[in-house]
JSON list of C-alpha atoms in Angstrom, two decimals:
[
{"chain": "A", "resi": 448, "resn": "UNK", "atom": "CA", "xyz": [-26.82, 132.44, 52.81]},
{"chain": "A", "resi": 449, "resn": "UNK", "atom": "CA", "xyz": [-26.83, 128.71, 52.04]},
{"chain": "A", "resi": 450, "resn": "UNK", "atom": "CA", "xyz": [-23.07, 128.50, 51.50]},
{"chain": "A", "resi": 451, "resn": "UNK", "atom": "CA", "xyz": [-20.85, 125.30, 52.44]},
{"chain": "A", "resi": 452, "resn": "UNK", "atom": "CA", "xyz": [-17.86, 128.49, 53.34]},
{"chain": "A", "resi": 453, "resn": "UNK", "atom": "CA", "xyz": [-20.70, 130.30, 55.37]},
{"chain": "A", "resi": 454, "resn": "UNK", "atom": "CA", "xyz": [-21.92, 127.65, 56.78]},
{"chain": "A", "resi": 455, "resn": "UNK", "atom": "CA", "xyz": [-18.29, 125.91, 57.69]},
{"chain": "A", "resi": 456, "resn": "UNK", "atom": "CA", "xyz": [-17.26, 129.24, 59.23]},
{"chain": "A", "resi": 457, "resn": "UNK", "atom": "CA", "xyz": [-20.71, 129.45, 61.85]},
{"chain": "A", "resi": 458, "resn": "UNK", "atom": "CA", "xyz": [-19.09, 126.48, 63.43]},
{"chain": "A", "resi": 459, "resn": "UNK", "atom": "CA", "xyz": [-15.79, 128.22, 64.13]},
{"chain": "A", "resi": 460, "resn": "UNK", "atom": "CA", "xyz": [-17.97, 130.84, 65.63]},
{"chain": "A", "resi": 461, "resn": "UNK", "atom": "CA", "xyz": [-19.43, 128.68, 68.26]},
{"chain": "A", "resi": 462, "resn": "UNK", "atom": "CA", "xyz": [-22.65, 127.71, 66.42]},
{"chain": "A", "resi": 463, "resn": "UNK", "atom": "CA", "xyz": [-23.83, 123.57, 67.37]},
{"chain": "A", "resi": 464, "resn": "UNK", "atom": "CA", "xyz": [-26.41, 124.20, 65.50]},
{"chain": "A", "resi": 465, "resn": "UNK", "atom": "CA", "xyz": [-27.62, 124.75, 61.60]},
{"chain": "A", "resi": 466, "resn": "UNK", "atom": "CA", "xyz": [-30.34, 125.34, 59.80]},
{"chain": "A", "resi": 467, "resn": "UNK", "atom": "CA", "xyz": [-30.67, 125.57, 55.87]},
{"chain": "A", "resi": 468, "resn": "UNK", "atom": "CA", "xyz": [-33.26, 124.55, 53.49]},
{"chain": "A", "resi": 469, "resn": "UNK", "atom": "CA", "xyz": [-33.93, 122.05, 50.56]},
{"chain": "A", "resi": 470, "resn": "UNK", "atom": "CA", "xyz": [-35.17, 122.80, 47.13]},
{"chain": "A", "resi": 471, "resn": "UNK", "atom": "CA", "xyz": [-35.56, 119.93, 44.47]},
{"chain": "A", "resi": 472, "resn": "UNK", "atom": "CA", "xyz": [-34.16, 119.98, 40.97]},
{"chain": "A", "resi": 473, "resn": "UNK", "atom": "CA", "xyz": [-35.55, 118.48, 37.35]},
{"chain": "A", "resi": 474, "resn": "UNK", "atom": "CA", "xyz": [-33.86, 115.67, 38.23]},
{"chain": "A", "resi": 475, "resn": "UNK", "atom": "CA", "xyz": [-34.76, 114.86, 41.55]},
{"chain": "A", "resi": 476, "resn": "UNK", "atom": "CA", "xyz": [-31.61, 115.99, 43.06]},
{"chain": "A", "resi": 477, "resn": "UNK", "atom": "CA", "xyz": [-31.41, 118.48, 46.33]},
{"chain": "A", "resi": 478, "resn": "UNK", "atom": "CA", "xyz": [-29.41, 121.99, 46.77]},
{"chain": "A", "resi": 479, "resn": "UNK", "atom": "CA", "xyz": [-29.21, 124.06, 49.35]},
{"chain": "A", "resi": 480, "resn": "UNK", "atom": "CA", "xyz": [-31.88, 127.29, 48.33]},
{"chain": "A", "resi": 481, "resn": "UNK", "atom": "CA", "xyz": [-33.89, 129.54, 50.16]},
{"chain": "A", "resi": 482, "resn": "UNK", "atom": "CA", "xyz": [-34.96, 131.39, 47.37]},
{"chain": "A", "resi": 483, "resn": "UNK", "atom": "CA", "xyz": [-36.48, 129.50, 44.72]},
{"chain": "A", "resi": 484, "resn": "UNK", "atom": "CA", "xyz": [-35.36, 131.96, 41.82]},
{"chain": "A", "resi": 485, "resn": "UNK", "atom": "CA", "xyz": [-31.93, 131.47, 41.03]},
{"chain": "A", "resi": 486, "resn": "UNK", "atom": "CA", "xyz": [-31.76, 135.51, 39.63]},
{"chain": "A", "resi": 487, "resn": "UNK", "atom": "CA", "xyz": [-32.23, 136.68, 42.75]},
{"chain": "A", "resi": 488, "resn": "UNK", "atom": "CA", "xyz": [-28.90, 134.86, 44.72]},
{"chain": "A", "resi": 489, "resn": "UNK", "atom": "CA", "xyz": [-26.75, 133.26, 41.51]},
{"chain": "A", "resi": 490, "resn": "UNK", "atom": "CA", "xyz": [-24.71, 135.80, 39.27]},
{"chain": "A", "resi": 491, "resn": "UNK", "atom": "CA", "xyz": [-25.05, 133.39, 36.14]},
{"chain": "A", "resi": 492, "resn": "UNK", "atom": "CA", "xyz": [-27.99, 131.37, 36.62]},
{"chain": "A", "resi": 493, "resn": "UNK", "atom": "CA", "xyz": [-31.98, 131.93, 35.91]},
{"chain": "A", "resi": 494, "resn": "UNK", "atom": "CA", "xyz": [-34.55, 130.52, 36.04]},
{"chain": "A", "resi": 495, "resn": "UNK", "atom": "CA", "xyz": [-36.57, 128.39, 39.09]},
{"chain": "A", "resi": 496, "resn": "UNK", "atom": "CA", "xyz": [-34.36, 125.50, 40.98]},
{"chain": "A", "resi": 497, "resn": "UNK", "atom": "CA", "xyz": [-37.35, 122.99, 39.64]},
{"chain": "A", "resi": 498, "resn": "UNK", "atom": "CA", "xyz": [-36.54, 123.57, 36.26]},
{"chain": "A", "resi": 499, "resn": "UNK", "atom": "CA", "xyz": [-32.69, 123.01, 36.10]},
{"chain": "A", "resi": 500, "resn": "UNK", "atom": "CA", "xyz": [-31.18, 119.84, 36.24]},
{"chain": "A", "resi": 501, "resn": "UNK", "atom": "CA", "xyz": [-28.24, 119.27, 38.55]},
{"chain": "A", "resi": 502, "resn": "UNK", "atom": "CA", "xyz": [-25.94, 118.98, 36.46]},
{"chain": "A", "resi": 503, "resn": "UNK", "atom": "CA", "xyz": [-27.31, 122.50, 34.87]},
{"chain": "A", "resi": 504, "resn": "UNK", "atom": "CA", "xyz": [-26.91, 123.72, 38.35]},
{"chain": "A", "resi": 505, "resn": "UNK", "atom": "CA", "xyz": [-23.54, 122.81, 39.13]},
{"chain": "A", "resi": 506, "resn": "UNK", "atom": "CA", "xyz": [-21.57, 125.39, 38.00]},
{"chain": "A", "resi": 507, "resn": "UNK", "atom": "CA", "xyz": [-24.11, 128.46, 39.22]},
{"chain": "A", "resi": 508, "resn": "UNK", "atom": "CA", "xyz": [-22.29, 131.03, 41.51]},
{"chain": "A", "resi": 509, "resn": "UNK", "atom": "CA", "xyz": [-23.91, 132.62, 44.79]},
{"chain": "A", "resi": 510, "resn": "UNK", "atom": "CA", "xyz": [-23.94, 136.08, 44.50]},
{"chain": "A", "resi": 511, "resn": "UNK", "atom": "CA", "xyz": [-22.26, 137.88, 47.63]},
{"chain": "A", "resi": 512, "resn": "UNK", "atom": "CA", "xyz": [-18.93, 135.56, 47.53]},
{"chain": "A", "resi": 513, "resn": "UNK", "atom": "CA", "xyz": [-15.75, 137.14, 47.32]},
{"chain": "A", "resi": 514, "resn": "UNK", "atom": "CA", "xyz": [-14.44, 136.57, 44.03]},
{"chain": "A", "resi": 515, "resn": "UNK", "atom": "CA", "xyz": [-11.55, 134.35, 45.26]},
{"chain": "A", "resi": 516, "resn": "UNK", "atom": "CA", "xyz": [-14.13, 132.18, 47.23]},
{"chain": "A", "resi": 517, "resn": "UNK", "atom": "CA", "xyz": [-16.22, 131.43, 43.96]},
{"chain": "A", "resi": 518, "resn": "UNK", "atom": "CA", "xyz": [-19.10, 130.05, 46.15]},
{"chain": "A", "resi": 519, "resn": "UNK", "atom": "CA", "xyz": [-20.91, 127.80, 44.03]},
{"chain": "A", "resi": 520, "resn": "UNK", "atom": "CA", "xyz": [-24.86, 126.40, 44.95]},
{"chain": "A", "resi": 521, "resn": "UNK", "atom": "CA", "xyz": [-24.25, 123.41, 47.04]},
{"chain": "A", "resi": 522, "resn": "UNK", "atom": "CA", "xyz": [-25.94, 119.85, 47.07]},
{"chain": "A", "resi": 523, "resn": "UNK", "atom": "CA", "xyz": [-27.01, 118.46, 49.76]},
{"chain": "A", "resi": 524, "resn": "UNK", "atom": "CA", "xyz": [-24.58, 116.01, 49.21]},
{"chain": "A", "resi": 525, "resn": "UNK", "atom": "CA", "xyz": [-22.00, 118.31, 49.74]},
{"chain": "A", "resi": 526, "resn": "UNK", "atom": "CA", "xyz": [-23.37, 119.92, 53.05]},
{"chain": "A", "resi": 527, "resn": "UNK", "atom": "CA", "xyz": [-24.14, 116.85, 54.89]},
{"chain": "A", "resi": 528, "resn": "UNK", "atom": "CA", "xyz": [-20.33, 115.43, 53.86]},
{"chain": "A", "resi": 529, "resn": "UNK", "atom": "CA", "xyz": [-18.20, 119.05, 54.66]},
{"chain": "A", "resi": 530, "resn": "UNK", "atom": "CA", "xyz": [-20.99, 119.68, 58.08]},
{"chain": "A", "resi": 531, "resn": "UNK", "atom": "CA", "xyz": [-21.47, 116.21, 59.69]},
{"chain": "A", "resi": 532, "resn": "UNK", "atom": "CA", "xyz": [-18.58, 116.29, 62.13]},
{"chain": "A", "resi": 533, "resn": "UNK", "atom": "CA", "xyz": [-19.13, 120.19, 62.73]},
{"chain": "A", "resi": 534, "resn": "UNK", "atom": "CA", "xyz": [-22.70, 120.14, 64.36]},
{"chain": "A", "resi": 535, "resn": "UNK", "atom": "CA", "xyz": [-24.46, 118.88, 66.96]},
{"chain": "A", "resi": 536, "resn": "UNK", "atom": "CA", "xyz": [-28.26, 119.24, 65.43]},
{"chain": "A", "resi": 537, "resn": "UNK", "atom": "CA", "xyz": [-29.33, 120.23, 61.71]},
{"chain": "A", "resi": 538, "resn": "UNK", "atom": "CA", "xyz": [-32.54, 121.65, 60.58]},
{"chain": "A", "resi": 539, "resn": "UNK", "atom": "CA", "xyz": [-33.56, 120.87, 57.09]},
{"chain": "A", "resi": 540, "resn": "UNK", "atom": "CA", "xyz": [-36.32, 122.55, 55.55]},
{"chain": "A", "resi": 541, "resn": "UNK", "atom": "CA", "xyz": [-37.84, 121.07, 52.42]},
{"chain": "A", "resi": 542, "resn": "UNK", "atom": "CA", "xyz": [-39.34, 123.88, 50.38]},
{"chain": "A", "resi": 543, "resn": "UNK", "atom": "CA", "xyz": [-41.69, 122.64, 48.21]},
{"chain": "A", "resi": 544, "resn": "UNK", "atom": "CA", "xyz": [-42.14, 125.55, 46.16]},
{"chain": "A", "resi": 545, "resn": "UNK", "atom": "CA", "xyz": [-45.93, 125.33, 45.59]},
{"chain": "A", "resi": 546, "resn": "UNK", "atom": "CA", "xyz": [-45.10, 121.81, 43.89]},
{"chain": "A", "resi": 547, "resn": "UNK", "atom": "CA", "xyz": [-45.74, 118.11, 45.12]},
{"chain": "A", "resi": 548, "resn": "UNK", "atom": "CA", "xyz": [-42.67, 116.57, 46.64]},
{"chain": "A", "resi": 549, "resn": "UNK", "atom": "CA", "xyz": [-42.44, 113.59, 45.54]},
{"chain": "A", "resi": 550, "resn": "UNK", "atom": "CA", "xyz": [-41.48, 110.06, 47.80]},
{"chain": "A", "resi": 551, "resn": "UNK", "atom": "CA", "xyz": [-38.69, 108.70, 46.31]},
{"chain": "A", "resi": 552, "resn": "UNK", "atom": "CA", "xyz": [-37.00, 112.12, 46.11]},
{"chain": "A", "resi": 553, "resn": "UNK", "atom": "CA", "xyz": [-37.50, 112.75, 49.90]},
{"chain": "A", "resi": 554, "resn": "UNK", "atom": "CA", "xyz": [-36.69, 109.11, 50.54]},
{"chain": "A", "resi": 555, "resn": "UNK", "atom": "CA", "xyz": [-33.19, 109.78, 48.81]},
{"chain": "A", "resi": 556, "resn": "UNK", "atom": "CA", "xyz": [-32.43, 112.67, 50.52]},
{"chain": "A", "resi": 557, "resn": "UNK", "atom": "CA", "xyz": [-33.46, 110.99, 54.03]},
{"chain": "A", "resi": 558, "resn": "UNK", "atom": "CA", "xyz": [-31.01, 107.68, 52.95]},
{"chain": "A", "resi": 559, "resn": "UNK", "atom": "CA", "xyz": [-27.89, 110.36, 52.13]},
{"chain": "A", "resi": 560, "resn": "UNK", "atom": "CA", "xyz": [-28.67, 111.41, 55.44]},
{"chain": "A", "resi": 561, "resn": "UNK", "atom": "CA", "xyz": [-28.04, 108.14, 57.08]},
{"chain": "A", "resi": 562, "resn": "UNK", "atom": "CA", "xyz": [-25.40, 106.95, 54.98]},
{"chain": "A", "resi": 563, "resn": "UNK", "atom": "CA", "xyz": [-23.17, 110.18, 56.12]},
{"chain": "A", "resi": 564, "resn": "UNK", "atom": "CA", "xyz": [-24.62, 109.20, 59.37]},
{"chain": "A", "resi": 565, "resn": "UNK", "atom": "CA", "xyz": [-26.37, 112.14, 60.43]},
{"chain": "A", "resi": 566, "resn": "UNK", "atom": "CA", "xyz": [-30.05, 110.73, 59.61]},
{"chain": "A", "resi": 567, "resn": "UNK", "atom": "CA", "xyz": [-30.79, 110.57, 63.84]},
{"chain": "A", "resi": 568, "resn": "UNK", "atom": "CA", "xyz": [-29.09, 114.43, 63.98]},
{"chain": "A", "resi": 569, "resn": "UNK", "atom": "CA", "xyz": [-31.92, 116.32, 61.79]},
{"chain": "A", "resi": 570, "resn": "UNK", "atom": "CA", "xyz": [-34.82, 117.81, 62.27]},
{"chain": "A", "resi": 571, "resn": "UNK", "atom": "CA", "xyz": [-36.93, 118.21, 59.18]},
{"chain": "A", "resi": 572, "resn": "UNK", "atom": "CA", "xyz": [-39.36, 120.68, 59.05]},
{"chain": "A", "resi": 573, "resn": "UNK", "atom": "CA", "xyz": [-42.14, 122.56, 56.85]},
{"chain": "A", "resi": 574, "resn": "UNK", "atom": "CA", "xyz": [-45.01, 125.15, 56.34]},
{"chain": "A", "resi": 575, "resn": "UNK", "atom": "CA", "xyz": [-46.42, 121.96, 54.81]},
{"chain": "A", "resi": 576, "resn": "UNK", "atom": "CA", "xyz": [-47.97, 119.08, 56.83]},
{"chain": "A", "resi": 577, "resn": "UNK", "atom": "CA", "xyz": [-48.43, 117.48, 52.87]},
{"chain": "A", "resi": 578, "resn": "UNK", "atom": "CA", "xyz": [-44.20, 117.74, 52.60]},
{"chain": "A", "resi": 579, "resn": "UNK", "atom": "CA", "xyz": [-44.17, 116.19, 56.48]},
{"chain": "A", "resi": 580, "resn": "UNK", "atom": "CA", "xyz": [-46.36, 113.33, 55.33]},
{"chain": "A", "resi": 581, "resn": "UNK", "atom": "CA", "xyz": [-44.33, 112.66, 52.63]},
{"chain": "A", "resi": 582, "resn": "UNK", "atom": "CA", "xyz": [-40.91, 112.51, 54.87]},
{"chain": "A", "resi": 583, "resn": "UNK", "atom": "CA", "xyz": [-42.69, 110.67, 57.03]},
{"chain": "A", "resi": 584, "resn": "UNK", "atom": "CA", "xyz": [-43.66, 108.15, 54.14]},
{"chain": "A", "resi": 585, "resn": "UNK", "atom": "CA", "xyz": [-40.46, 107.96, 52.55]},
{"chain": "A", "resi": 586, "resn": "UNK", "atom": "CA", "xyz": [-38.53, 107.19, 55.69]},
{"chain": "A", "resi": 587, "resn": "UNK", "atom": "CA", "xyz": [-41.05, 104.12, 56.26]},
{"chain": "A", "resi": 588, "resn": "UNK", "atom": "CA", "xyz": [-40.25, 103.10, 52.38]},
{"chain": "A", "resi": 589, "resn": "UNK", "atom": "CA", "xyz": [-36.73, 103.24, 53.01]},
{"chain": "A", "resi": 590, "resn": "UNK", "atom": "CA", "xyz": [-37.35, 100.92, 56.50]},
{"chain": "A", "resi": 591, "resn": "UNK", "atom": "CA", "xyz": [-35.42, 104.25, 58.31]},
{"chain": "A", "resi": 592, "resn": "UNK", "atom": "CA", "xyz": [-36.43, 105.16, 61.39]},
{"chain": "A", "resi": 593, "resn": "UNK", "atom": "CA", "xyz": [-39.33, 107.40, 62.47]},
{"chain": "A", "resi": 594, "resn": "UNK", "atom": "CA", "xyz": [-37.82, 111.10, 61.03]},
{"chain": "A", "resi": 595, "resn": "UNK", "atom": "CA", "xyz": [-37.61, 113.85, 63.91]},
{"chain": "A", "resi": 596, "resn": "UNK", "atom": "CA", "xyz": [-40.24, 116.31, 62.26]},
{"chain": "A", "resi": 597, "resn": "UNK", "atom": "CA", "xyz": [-41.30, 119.78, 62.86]},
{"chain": "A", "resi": 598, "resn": "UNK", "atom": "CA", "xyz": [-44.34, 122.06, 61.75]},
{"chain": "A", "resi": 599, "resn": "UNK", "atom": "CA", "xyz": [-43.19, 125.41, 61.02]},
{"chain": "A", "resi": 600, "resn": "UNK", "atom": "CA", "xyz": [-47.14, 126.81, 61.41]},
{"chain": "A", "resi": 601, "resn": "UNK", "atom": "CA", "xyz": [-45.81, 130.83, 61.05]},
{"chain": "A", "resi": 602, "resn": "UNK", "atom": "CA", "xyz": [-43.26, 132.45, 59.86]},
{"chain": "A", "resi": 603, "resn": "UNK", "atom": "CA", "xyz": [-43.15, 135.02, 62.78]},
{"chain": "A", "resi": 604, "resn": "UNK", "atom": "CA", "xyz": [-43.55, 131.87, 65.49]},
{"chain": "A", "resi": 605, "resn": "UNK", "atom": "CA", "xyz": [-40.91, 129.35, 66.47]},
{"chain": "A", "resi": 606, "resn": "UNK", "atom": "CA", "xyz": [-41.36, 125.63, 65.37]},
{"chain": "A", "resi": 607, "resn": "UNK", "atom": "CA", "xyz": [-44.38, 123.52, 66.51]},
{"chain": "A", "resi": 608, "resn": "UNK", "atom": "CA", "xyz": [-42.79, 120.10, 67.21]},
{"chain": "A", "resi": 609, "resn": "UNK", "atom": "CA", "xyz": [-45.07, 116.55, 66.03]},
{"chain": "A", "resi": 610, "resn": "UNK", "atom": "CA", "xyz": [-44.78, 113.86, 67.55]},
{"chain": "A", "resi": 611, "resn": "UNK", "atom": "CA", "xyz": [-46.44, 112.49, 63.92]},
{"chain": "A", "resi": 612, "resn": "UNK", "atom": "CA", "xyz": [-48.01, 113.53, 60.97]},
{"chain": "A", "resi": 613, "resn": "UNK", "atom": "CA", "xyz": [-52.04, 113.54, 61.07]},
{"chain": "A", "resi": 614, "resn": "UNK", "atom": "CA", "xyz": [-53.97, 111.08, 58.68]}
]
């Protein structure tokens, strides 16, 4: 779940397609989390994402990797650089964790995107229109182009595409 081996290895498995999700640290930094408790996928790491720093972070092992893989909690750094030539689309979801995503920290993750040239490739998406607003915002603050955005209104339905956020 959520690791760069795991994810690497879908590829050789015919997968053209990904889809992981974002959770934020202290520092405004992004990993790649489902979970939002670090107990309940890390061996030796506790705590919620939100309250770590990266750096804290860096070193926190995913439980379920064979000890000789030593599967550590990616950045999304990391992803997007060891997964841009592999697939053809990505969905990102930003999980906000019940807390207010900020701009500049979406608008950072949106600008790694295009630098590793991907930005055009993903499809971000959300249980929250407030987190789509806010990717929508930060990609006009960082002059990118309109994000590719999707509304994830149920867990048990597939993905409502927008064409934009509401007001």
């Amino acid at each position: 779940d959520n690791s760069l081996a795991g994810l690497v290895a879908a590829s050789r498995y015919g997968a053209d397609v990904v889809e992981t999700d974002l959770r934020i640290t202290r520092d405004g930094k992004w990993v790649l989390a489902h979970d939002e408790l670090l107990d309940d996928f890390t061996t030796n790491c506790v705590g919620l994402i939100r309250e770590h720093s990266s750096s804290e972070l860096a070193n926190c092992q995913l439980s379920g990797a064979r000890a000789e893989a030593q599967q550590i909690l990616p950045t999304f750094e990391a992803f997007l650089r060891e997964t841009r030539a592999v697939y053809e689309m990505f969905f990102v979801e930003i999980k906000s964790g019940g807390v207010d995503v900020r701009v500049d920290s979406v608008r950072n993750a949106l600008e790694l995107a295009e630098q590793v040239g991907i930005y055009n490739k993903i499809v971000w998406h959300s249980f929250s229109l407030d987190t789509l607003r806010t990717i929508e915002q930060a990609a006009r603050d960082g002059r990118l182009s309109a994000p590719h955005l999707a509304y994830q209104f149920s867990s048990n339905v597939g993905l409502g595409t927008l064409t934009g956020c509401p007001p």
